[in-house]
Short mmCIF file of C-alpha atoms in Angstrom, two decimals:
data_model
loop_
_atom_site.label_atom_id
_atom_site.label_comp_id
_atom_site.label_asym_id
_atom_site.label_seq_id
_atom_site.Cartn_x
_atom_site.Cartn_y
_atom_site.Cartn_z
CA MET A 165 35.91 -18.77 36.88
CA GLY A 166 36.78 -16.45 34.02
CA ASN A 167 37.12 -19.37 31.61
CA ILE A 168 33.70 -20.73 32.59
CA ILE A 169 32.11 -17.33 31.96
CA ASP A 170 33.82 -17.12 28.57
CA GLU A 171 32.41 -20.51 27.62
CA MET A 172 28.89 -19.44 28.61
CA MET A 173 28.77 -16.16 26.70
CA ALA A 174 25.74 -17.36 24.74
CA ALA A 175 23.70 -16.22 27.74
CA GLU A 176 22.23 -12.73 27.73
CA PRO A 177 24.73 -10.09 29.00
CA PHE A 178 22.04 -8.28 30.97
CA ARG A 179 19.51 -8.73 33.77
CA ILE A 180 15.80 -8.23 33.20
CA LYS A 181 14.37 -5.38 35.31
CA MET A 182 10.88 -5.16 33.83
CA VAL A 183 8.62 -7.61 31.98
CA GLU A 184 5.72 -7.16 29.58
CA PRO A 185 3.06 -9.88 29.61
CA ILE A 186 2.29 -11.67 26.34
CA LYS A 187 -0.79 -13.81 25.96
CA THR A 188 -1.34 -17.15 24.32
CA THR A 189 -4.28 -17.84 22.03
CA THR A 190 -5.85 -20.97 20.60
CA LYS A 191 -5.27 -22.03 17.02
CA GLU A 192 -8.95 -21.42 16.28
CA GLU A 193 -8.64 -17.87 17.59
CA ARG A 194 -5.56 -17.24 15.46
CA GLN A 195 -7.23 -18.62 12.35
CA ARG A 196 -10.12 -16.22 12.91
CA LYS A 197 -7.80 -13.27 13.59
CA ILE A 198 -5.67 -13.79 10.49
CA LYS A 199 -8.77 -14.14 8.31
CA GLU A 200 -10.11 -10.85 9.70
CA ALA A 201 -6.71 -9.32 8.91
CA GLY A 202 -6.99 -10.28 5.26
CA TYR A 203 -4.26 -12.92 5.74
CA ASN A 204 -1.71 -10.15 6.18
CA VAL A 205 0.21 -10.22 9.46
CA PHE A 206 0.78 -6.45 9.25
CA ASN A 207 -2.95 -6.03 9.88
CA LEU A 208 -2.91 -8.04 13.14
CA GLU A 209 -3.15 -6.34 16.53
CA SER A 210 0.06 -6.93 18.47
CA LYS A 211 -1.91 -8.20 21.47
CA ASP A 212 -2.89 -11.21 19.37
CA VAL A 213 0.74 -12.13 18.60
CA TYR A 214 2.67 -14.47 20.90
CA ILE A 215 6.24 -14.06 19.55
CA ASP A 216 6.60 -11.02 17.30
CA LEU A 217 9.38 -11.43 14.74
CA LEU A 218 7.89 -9.05 12.18
CA THR A 219 10.84 -6.64 12.36
CA ASP A 220 13.80 -5.48 14.40
CA SER A 221 12.94 -1.89 13.51
CA GLY A 222 11.93 0.11 16.57
CA THR A 223 11.33 -3.03 18.62
CA SER A 224 14.50 -3.03 20.74
CA ALA A 225 14.44 -3.00 24.53
CA MET A 226 16.33 0.10 25.65
CA SER A 227 18.91 -0.02 28.43
CA ASP A 228 18.66 1.61 31.85
CA ASN A 229 21.22 4.12 30.60
CA GLN A 230 19.01 5.04 27.64
CA TRP A 231 15.92 5.35 29.83
CA ALA A 232 17.87 7.57 32.19
CA GLY A 233 18.78 9.74 29.21
CA MET A 234 15.11 10.07 28.32
CA MET A 235 14.65 12.02 31.54
CA LEU A 236 17.20 14.56 30.31
CA GLY A 237 15.29 15.55 27.20
CA ASP A 238 15.75 19.17 26.19
CA GLU A 239 12.58 19.89 24.23
CA ALA A 240 13.68 23.26 22.87
CA TYR A 241 12.48 23.78 19.31
CA ALA A 242 15.94 24.92 18.21
CA GLY A 243 19.37 24.08 19.57
CA SER A 244 18.43 21.20 21.89
CA LYS A 245 21.40 19.95 23.91
CA ASN A 246 20.41 16.41 22.95
CA PHE A 247 21.04 17.29 19.30
CA TYR A 248 24.63 18.15 20.16
CA ASN A 249 25.04 14.98 22.22
CA LEU A 250 23.84 13.02 19.19
CA LYS A 251 26.19 14.98 16.94
CA ASP A 252 29.11 14.00 19.21
CA ALA A 253 28.06 10.32 19.20
CA ILE A 254 27.82 10.21 15.40
CA LYS A 255 31.25 11.80 15.14
CA GLU A 256 32.72 9.30 17.61
CA VAL A 257 31.17 6.18 16.07
CA MET A 258 31.05 7.08 12.37
CA GLY A 259 33.45 9.96 11.96
CA TYR A 260 31.01 12.27 10.15
CA ASP A 261 30.89 15.96 11.06
CA TYR A 262 27.52 16.79 9.52
CA PHE A 263 24.11 15.20 9.93
CA LEU A 264 20.40 15.88 9.60
CA PRO A 265 18.11 14.17 12.12
CA THR A 266 14.95 12.56 10.73
CA HIS A 267 12.04 10.74 12.31
CA GLN A 268 13.23 7.42 10.84
CA GLY A 269 15.42 5.88 8.14
CA ARG A 270 13.04 6.13 5.21
CA ALA A 271 12.80 9.88 5.84
CA ALA A 272 16.59 10.09 5.46
CA GLU A 273 16.26 8.15 2.19
CA ASN A 274 13.61 10.58 1.00
CA VAL A 275 15.91 13.56 1.59
CA LEU A 276 18.97 11.85 0.09
CA PHE A 277 17.22 10.82 -3.11
CA GLN A 278 15.62 14.22 -3.56
CA LEU A 279 19.13 15.66 -3.46
CA TYR A 280 20.45 13.27 -6.10
CA VAL A 281 17.91 11.29 -8.12
CA GLU A 282 16.07 12.54 -11.19
CA GLU A 283 13.70 10.79 -13.57
CA GLY A 284 15.41 8.00 -15.49
CA ASN A 285 18.47 7.78 -13.23
CA TYR A 286 19.91 4.42 -12.20
CA VAL A 287 20.78 3.82 -8.54
CA PRO A 288 23.08 0.81 -8.02
CA ASN A 289 23.08 -1.04 -4.70
CA ASN A 290 24.16 -4.46 -3.59
CA MET A 291 20.47 -5.19 -2.93
CA HIS A 292 17.74 -2.61 -2.36
CA PHE A 293 15.32 -3.17 0.48
CA ASP A 294 11.67 -2.20 0.21
CA THR A 295 11.68 1.46 1.27
CA THR A 296 14.96 2.21 -0.50
CA LYS A 297 13.64 0.74 -3.72
CA ALA A 298 10.32 2.56 -3.31
CA HIS A 299 12.00 5.94 -2.72
CA VAL A 300 14.16 5.53 -5.83
CA GLN A 301 11.07 4.65 -7.87
CA ASP A 302 9.11 7.51 -6.29
CA LYS A 303 11.70 9.90 -7.76
CA ARG A 304 11.20 8.10 -11.12
CA GLY A 305 14.60 6.45 -10.79
CA ARG A 306 15.49 2.83 -11.46
CA PRO A 307 16.97 0.71 -8.66
CA VAL A 308 19.66 -1.75 -9.76
CA ASN A 309 20.85 -4.73 -7.68
CA LEU A 310 24.48 -5.70 -8.23
CA VAL A 311 25.07 -8.17 -5.39
CA ILE A 312 27.39 -11.13 -5.99
CA ASP A 313 25.78 -14.14 -7.69
CA GLU A 314 26.34 -16.33 -4.62
CA ALA A 315 23.76 -14.24 -2.75
CA TYR A 316 21.01 -15.93 -4.77
CA ASP A 317 22.01 -19.44 -3.73
CA ALA A 318 20.27 -20.00 -0.40
CA LYS A 319 22.31 -23.12 0.36
CA LYS A 320 25.75 -21.71 -0.41
CA ASN A 321 27.80 -20.77 2.65
CA VAL A 322 29.80 -17.67 1.79
CA PRO A 323 31.21 -15.45 4.58
CA PHE A 324 30.32 -12.12 2.93
CA LYS A 325 27.27 -12.89 0.86
CA GLY A 326 26.17 -9.26 0.89
CA ASN A 327 29.14 -8.06 -1.17
CA MET A 328 28.64 -5.91 -4.24
CA ASP A 329 29.94 -7.56 -7.41
CA ILE A 330 32.82 -5.23 -8.27
CA ASP A 331 33.00 -6.23 -11.93
CA LYS A 332 29.26 -5.72 -12.34
CA LEU A 333 29.51 -2.27 -10.74
CA ASP A 334 32.49 -1.25 -12.85
CA ASN A 335 30.84 -2.41 -16.07
CA PHE A 336 27.53 -0.78 -15.18
CA LEU A 337 29.17 2.56 -14.46
CA LYS A 338 31.25 2.26 -17.60
CA GLU A 339 28.05 1.96 -19.63
CA HIS A 340 25.71 4.23 -17.66
CA SER A 341 27.98 6.66 -15.82
CA ASP A 342 26.20 9.78 -17.10
CA ASN A 343 22.92 8.45 -15.70
CA VAL A 344 24.07 7.29 -12.26
CA PRO A 345 23.96 10.07 -9.65
CA ILE A 346 24.84 7.98 -6.55
CA VAL A 347 25.87 4.47 -5.46
CA LEU A 348 24.57 2.75 -2.33
CA LEU A 349 25.74 -0.22 -0.29
CA THR A 350 23.49 -1.81 2.34
CA VAL A 351 25.28 -3.16 5.44
CA THR A 352 24.15 -5.74 6.35
CA CYS A 353 22.24 -6.73 3.20
CA ASN A 354 18.67 -7.17 4.41
CA SER A 355 16.94 -8.43 1.26
CA GLY A 356 19.73 -10.97 0.81
CA GLY A 357 19.27 -12.54 4.23
CA GLY A 358 20.95 -10.06 6.58
CA GLN A 359 24.30 -10.95 5.03
CA PRO A 360 27.41 -8.89 5.81
CA VAL A 361 29.65 -6.94 3.46
CA SER A 362 33.42 -7.26 3.85
CA MET A 363 35.72 -4.34 4.53
CA GLU A 364 37.61 -5.20 1.36
CA ASN A 365 34.39 -4.92 -0.63
CA ILE A 366 33.42 -1.59 0.97
CA LYS A 367 36.86 -0.26 0.07
CA GLU A 368 36.66 -1.59 -3.50
CA VAL A 369 33.22 -0.05 -4.06
CA SER A 370 34.62 3.23 -2.77
CA GLU A 371 37.52 3.05 -5.22
CA ILE A 372 35.18 2.36 -8.15
CA CYS A 373 33.01 5.31 -7.15
CA LYS A 374 36.05 7.57 -7.01
CA LYS A 375 37.11 6.30 -10.42
CA TYR A 376 33.79 7.44 -11.90
CA ASN A 377 33.39 10.44 -9.56
CA LYS A 378 30.19 9.11 -7.95
CA PRO A 379 29.02 9.83 -4.39
CA PHE A 380 29.05 6.66 -2.29
CA TYR A 381 26.64 6.18 0.62
CA LEU A 382 26.07 3.36 3.08
CA ASP A 383 22.63 2.24 4.18
CA ALA A 384 23.96 1.80 7.69
CA CYS A 385 21.02 0.77 9.85
CA ARG A 386 22.80 -2.47 10.88
CA PHE A 387 26.37 -1.22 10.69
CA ALA A 388 27.45 -2.66 14.07
CA GLU A 389 26.30 -6.16 13.20
CA ASN A 390 28.20 -5.86 9.92
CA ALA A 391 31.31 -4.73 11.81
CA TYR A 392 31.09 -7.73 14.13
CA PHE A 393 30.99 -10.12 11.16
CA ILE A 394 34.09 -8.40 9.76
CA LYS A 395 35.85 -9.01 13.07
CA LEU A 396 34.79 -12.68 13.05
CA ARG A 397 35.33 -13.54 9.40
CA GLU A 398 37.74 -11.17 7.65
CA PRO A 399 41.51 -11.73 7.89
CA GLY A 400 43.34 -8.92 9.68
CA TYR A 401 40.43 -7.74 11.83
CA ALA A 402 40.26 -10.27 14.68
CA ASP A 403 42.34 -8.07 16.97
CA LYS A 404 40.64 -4.79 16.06
CA SER A 405 37.92 -3.31 18.23
CA ILE A 406 34.40 -2.80 16.91
CA PRO A 407 34.74 1.03 17.13
CA GLU A 408 37.92 0.80 15.04
CA ILE A 409 36.18 -1.35 12.45
CA THR A 410 33.12 0.88 12.22
CA ARG A 411 35.22 4.02 11.80
CA GLU A 412 37.12 2.37 8.96
CA MET A 413 33.88 1.26 7.30
CA PHE A 414 32.48 4.78 7.26
CA SER A 415 35.78 6.34 6.23
CA TYR A 416 35.34 4.87 2.73
CA ALA A 417 31.89 6.42 2.20
CA ASP A 418 30.76 10.00 1.62
CA GLY A 419 27.89 9.55 4.04
CA CYS A 420 25.12 7.27 5.19
CA THR A 421 21.42 6.93 5.79
CA MET A 422 20.52 5.52 9.19
CA SER A 423 17.39 4.00 10.59
CA SER A 424 18.26 4.35 14.25
CA LYS A 425 15.43 1.96 15.06
CA LYS A 426 17.89 -0.86 14.39
CA ASP A 427 21.51 -0.44 15.49
CA ALA A 428 20.96 2.63 17.63
CA LEU A 429 18.71 0.54 19.88
CA VAL A 430 15.81 3.01 19.97
CA ASN A 431 12.13 2.91 19.11
CA ILE A 432 12.07 5.89 16.75
CA GLY A 433 14.48 8.08 14.84
CA GLY A 434 17.05 8.24 12.08
CA PHE A 435 19.47 10.57 10.33
CA LEU A 436 21.35 11.42 7.18
CA ALA A 437 25.09 11.89 7.79
CA MET A 438 27.73 13.22 5.40
CA GLU A 439 31.15 14.78 4.98
CA ASP A 440 30.02 17.70 2.78
CA GLU A 441 28.82 20.80 4.65
CA LYS A 442 27.41 22.37 1.48
CA LEU A 443 25.31 19.27 0.87
CA LEU A 444 24.03 19.49 4.43
CA ASP A 445 22.82 23.04 3.73
CA LYS A 446 20.74 21.69 0.84
CA ALA A 447 19.50 18.79 2.96
CA LYS A 448 18.39 21.17 5.72
CA VAL A 449 15.97 22.88 3.33
CA LEU A 450 14.26 19.55 2.66
CA GLY A 451 14.51 18.61 6.33
CA VAL A 452 12.59 21.70 7.39
CA LEU A 453 9.94 20.95 4.77
CA TYR A 454 9.43 17.27 5.59
CA GLU A 455 10.85 16.62 9.07
CA GLY A 456 11.07 19.75 11.19
CA PHE A 457 13.76 22.18 12.31
CA PRO A 458 17.29 20.83 11.61
CA THR A 459 18.10 20.35 15.29
CA TYR A 460 15.18 18.04 16.01
CA GLY A 461 14.13 16.52 12.67
CA GLY A 462 10.83 15.02 13.73
CA MET A 463 12.07 13.73 17.09
CA ALA A 464 11.72 14.82 20.68
CA GLY A 465 14.92 15.79 22.47
CA ARG A 466 14.58 12.71 24.70
CA ASP A 467 14.54 10.48 21.60
CA MET A 468 17.79 12.02 20.37
CA GLU A 469 19.39 11.46 23.77
CA ALA A 470 18.40 7.79 23.81
CA MET A 471 19.76 7.47 20.26
CA ALA A 472 23.09 9.06 21.18
CA ARG A 473 23.53 6.61 24.05
CA GLY A 474 22.37 3.67 21.93
CA LEU A 475 24.97 4.38 19.25
CA LEU A 476 27.69 4.07 21.89
CA GLU A 477 26.18 0.90 23.39
CA VAL A 478 25.72 -0.96 20.11
CA VAL A 479 29.46 -1.07 19.38
CA GLU A 480 30.18 -2.89 22.66
CA GLU A 481 31.55 -6.28 21.70
CA GLU A 482 29.84 -8.16 24.54
CA TYR A 483 26.44 -6.99 23.32
CA LEU A 484 27.20 -7.88 19.70
CA GLN A 485 28.44 -11.34 20.66
CA TYR A 486 25.16 -12.03 22.42
CA ARG A 487 23.16 -10.53 19.55
CA ILE A 488 24.75 -12.57 16.78
CA ASN A 489 24.82 -15.74 18.90
CA GLN A 490 21.09 -15.58 19.62
CA VAL A 491 20.19 -15.22 15.94
CA ASN A 492 22.58 -18.03 15.04
CA TYR A 493 21.06 -20.22 17.78
CA LEU A 494 17.66 -20.06 16.09
CA GLY A 495 19.25 -20.85 12.74
CA GLU A 496 21.02 -23.90 14.12
CA LYS A 497 17.84 -25.15 15.79
CA LEU A 498 15.97 -24.89 12.49
CA LYS A 499 18.73 -26.72 10.63
CA GLU A 500 18.68 -29.51 13.22
CA LYS A 501 14.97 -29.92 12.48
CA LYS A 502 15.62 -30.04 8.71
CA VAL A 503 13.78 -26.76 8.11
CA PRO A 504 15.21 -25.07 4.99
CA ILE A 505 16.82 -21.70 5.70
CA LEU A 506 19.10 -19.29 3.90
CA GLU A 507 22.71 -19.93 4.86
CA PRO A 508 24.84 -18.74 6.47
CA VAL A 509 22.66 -17.20 9.17
CA GLY A 510 22.74 -13.41 8.99
CA GLY A 511 22.97 -10.73 11.63
CA HIS A 512 19.45 -9.70 12.59
CA ALA A 513 17.21 -12.51 11.38
CA VAL A 514 16.89 -16.07 10.21
CA TYR A 515 15.35 -16.38 6.76
CA LEU A 516 13.20 -19.39 5.97
CA ASP A 517 13.64 -20.48 2.36
CA ALA A 518 9.98 -20.46 1.37
CA GLY A 519 10.79 -21.64 -2.14
CA ARG A 520 12.24 -24.90 -0.82
CA PHE A 521 9.81 -25.04 2.12
CA LEU A 522 6.70 -24.91 -0.10
CA PRO A 523 7.86 -26.01 -3.58
CA ASN A 524 4.34 -26.90 -4.71
CA ILE A 525 3.05 -23.32 -4.43
CA PRO A 526 3.76 -21.27 -7.59
CA LYS A 527 5.35 -17.86 -7.20
CA ASP A 528 2.21 -16.04 -8.32
CA GLN A 529 0.40 -17.64 -5.35
CA PHE A 530 3.02 -16.24 -2.96
CA PRO A 531 4.66 -19.14 -1.07
CA GLY A 532 6.34 -16.69 1.32
CA GLN A 533 2.99 -15.19 2.26
CA ALA A 534 1.51 -18.67 2.71
CA LEU A 535 4.33 -19.65 5.05
CA THR A 536 3.94 -16.43 7.04
CA VAL A 537 0.24 -17.13 7.57
CA ALA A 538 0.94 -20.75 8.54
CA LEU A 539 3.49 -19.67 11.17
CA TYR A 540 0.98 -17.38 12.80
CA GLU A 541 -1.82 -19.93 12.73
CA GLU A 542 0.40 -22.67 14.17
CA GLY A 543 2.32 -20.81 16.87
CA GLY A 544 1.15 -17.21 17.10
CA ILE A 545 4.49 -16.22 15.56
CA ARG A 546 4.57 -13.16 13.32
CA GLY A 547 7.30 -13.20 10.69
CA VAL A 548 7.38 -11.25 7.44
CA GLU A 549 7.42 -12.22 3.77
CA ILE A 550 10.54 -11.13 1.88
CA GLY A 551 9.59 -12.34 -1.57
CA THR A 552 7.22 -11.65 -4.43
CA VAL A 553 4.68 -9.68 -2.38
CA LEU A 554 7.33 -7.36 -0.95
CA SER A 555 9.11 -7.03 -4.30
CA GLY A 556 6.06 -5.42 -5.90
CA ARG A 557 5.48 -4.94 -9.60
CA ASP A 558 7.67 -3.78 -12.46
CA PRO A 559 6.61 -0.13 -12.98
CA GLU A 560 7.00 -0.46 -16.75
CA THR A 561 5.28 -3.81 -17.41
CA GLY A 562 2.96 -4.12 -14.41
CA ASP A 563 4.03 -7.73 -13.91
CA HIS A 564 5.11 -9.12 -10.57
CA ASP A 565 8.79 -8.27 -10.02
CA TYR A 566 9.74 -11.82 -9.07
CA PRO A 567 12.85 -11.89 -6.86
CA GLU A 568 15.51 -14.57 -7.06
CA LEU A 569 14.77 -15.62 -3.47
CA GLU A 570 11.39 -16.31 -1.89
CA LEU A 571 11.93 -15.90 1.84
CA VAL A 572 10.22 -15.45 5.20
CA ARG A 573 12.21 -13.35 7.65
CA LEU A 574 12.15 -14.23 11.33
CA THR A 575 13.55 -10.98 12.71
CA ILE A 576 14.87 -11.02 16.27
CA PRO A 577 14.20 -7.80 18.24
CA ARG A 578 17.24 -6.68 20.22
CA ARG A 579 17.32 -7.59 23.93
CA VAL A 580 13.66 -8.66 23.90
CA TYR A 581 13.28 -12.45 23.71
CA THR A 582 15.09 -15.31 25.44
CA TYR A 583 16.61 -18.47 24.02
CA ARG A 584 13.50 -20.37 25.11
CA HIS A 585 11.44 -18.22 22.78
CA MET A 586 13.77 -19.27 19.96
CA ASP A 587 13.09 -22.93 20.82
CA VAL A 588 9.35 -22.34 20.48
CA VAL A 589 9.81 -20.70 17.07
CA ALA A 590 11.93 -23.59 15.81
CA GLU A 591 9.41 -26.17 16.99
CA ALA A 592 6.51 -24.37 15.32
CA ALA A 593 8.45 -24.19 12.04
CA LYS A 594 9.14 -27.93 12.22
CA ILE A 595 5.46 -28.75 12.75
CA ILE A 596 4.55 -26.70 9.67
CA HIS A 597 7.34 -28.26 7.64
CA ASP A 598 6.09 -31.74 8.51
CA LYS A 599 2.65 -30.94 7.05
CA ARG A 600 3.77 -28.58 4.29
CA ASP A 601 1.80 -30.43 1.60
CA GLU A 602 -1.43 -29.24 3.27
CA ILE A 603 -0.57 -25.55 2.80
CA GLY A 604 -2.04 -23.68 -0.17
CA GLY A 605 -1.35 -20.39 -1.91
CA TYR A 606 -2.94 -16.93 -1.76
CA LYS A 607 -4.26 -14.24 -4.09
CA PHE A 608 -4.76 -10.50 -3.67
CA THR A 609 -8.17 -9.11 -2.75
CA TYR A 610 -6.68 -5.62 -2.28
CA GLU A 611 -3.33 -4.49 -3.70
CA PRO A 612 -1.91 -0.98 -3.12
CA GLU A 613 0.30 0.48 -5.84
CA ILE A 614 3.27 1.28 -3.57
CA LEU A 615 4.80 -0.86 -0.80
CA ARG A 616 1.89 -3.24 -1.20
CA HIS A 617 3.00 -5.73 1.43
CA PHE A 618 2.23 -3.34 4.29
CA THR A 619 -1.52 -3.00 3.73
CA ALA A 620 -2.55 -5.60 1.11
CA ARG A 621 -5.28 -8.12 1.80
CA PHE A 622 -5.40 -11.70 0.57
CA ALA A 623 -7.63 -14.74 0.29
CA PRO A 624 -6.67 -18.42 0.01
CA VAL A 625 -6.54 -19.90 -3.47
CA LYS A 626 -9.13 -22.67 -3.58
#
């Protein structure tokens, strides 16, 4: 019996105790809704979405253990017991002694970059995601992407496509060392397709940072998924436990920013963790100003308790096996149907290659946005554009900051949807792909200056 169970581990390792109804709509209704939303899926009401793959941030289903912890919330303004439970969980999973709770990950980025970044500074990363890039630019810094070249080839199958290019980093620091206050590494690499970073690469980046005396931080919101890929793909780690791998990952960094809405399996919260107690004292000043008292940081005690328990759950190998398998299942279904995707499939999402999907739409008419709209109209599926719209404009020239990859991210919420939902998504994508020549581009009717993709409005290009 044990062997049969092992062979069937693609099935969900949990039972469903509560369900939330989702409604279906007609195509005509969806076409009307998306037009009213300015052809931006962020502006849709969730009740009008059938399968919501907009993000994995804050959309997880919490466990019975986490919900039980919610009932033990200590809502004291200062010194909540849940803060200390979270402190213990961070120490156990990541090894850091000091942390500042924040209401979510971008708040941790805001504090970190205020501590380090000044006008004109460069901030290297393997690949900045939207809020990280925006926070660097908000401090008048300049984000620099130094991911390996293979990351920009959507068809190339490389096991650790999120790796930082070590030679690029070394050469950049050699030339700009005086103007680089901090180095980041995003695990997994979201803008590059949810691709993992190898342990060897994390260690090498750490060594380069030590060589140039630069603080090294991980953007760790999907650290457990990255650790599972290391176990699967990197020689020497197959027999190591996920907790062992995660502790080694964090041991090479001086700290991390964390959006707990991803790999802490909660709906709100984040933190900034570090090894330096003196730096924490400086961070607390900013935390009080922007987030709240340092032992709650914009969260209720019950939220911190759920986060503490989620951090311990997310490193369970059985959960991670299910998580990665479900995402890969959708990727394989799309490949079977000849739908172009970024390969290999990453940890939290499948990325449609909008550039290959809609080659007739020029970049300045936003093929990723066009594909996102088409997915909603066809199947009520809400994905998100990870391309020219998200990338924004060059702050110096005002031109579109065209990325190397034009993608649509189909982000799988944790413990929310079944494999049958993945089948529906794949079938809808195939239908669109079969009539791709009928899809046109879009133009802005309203464009915010910062993080424009969240609230922009569009119209079809006639």
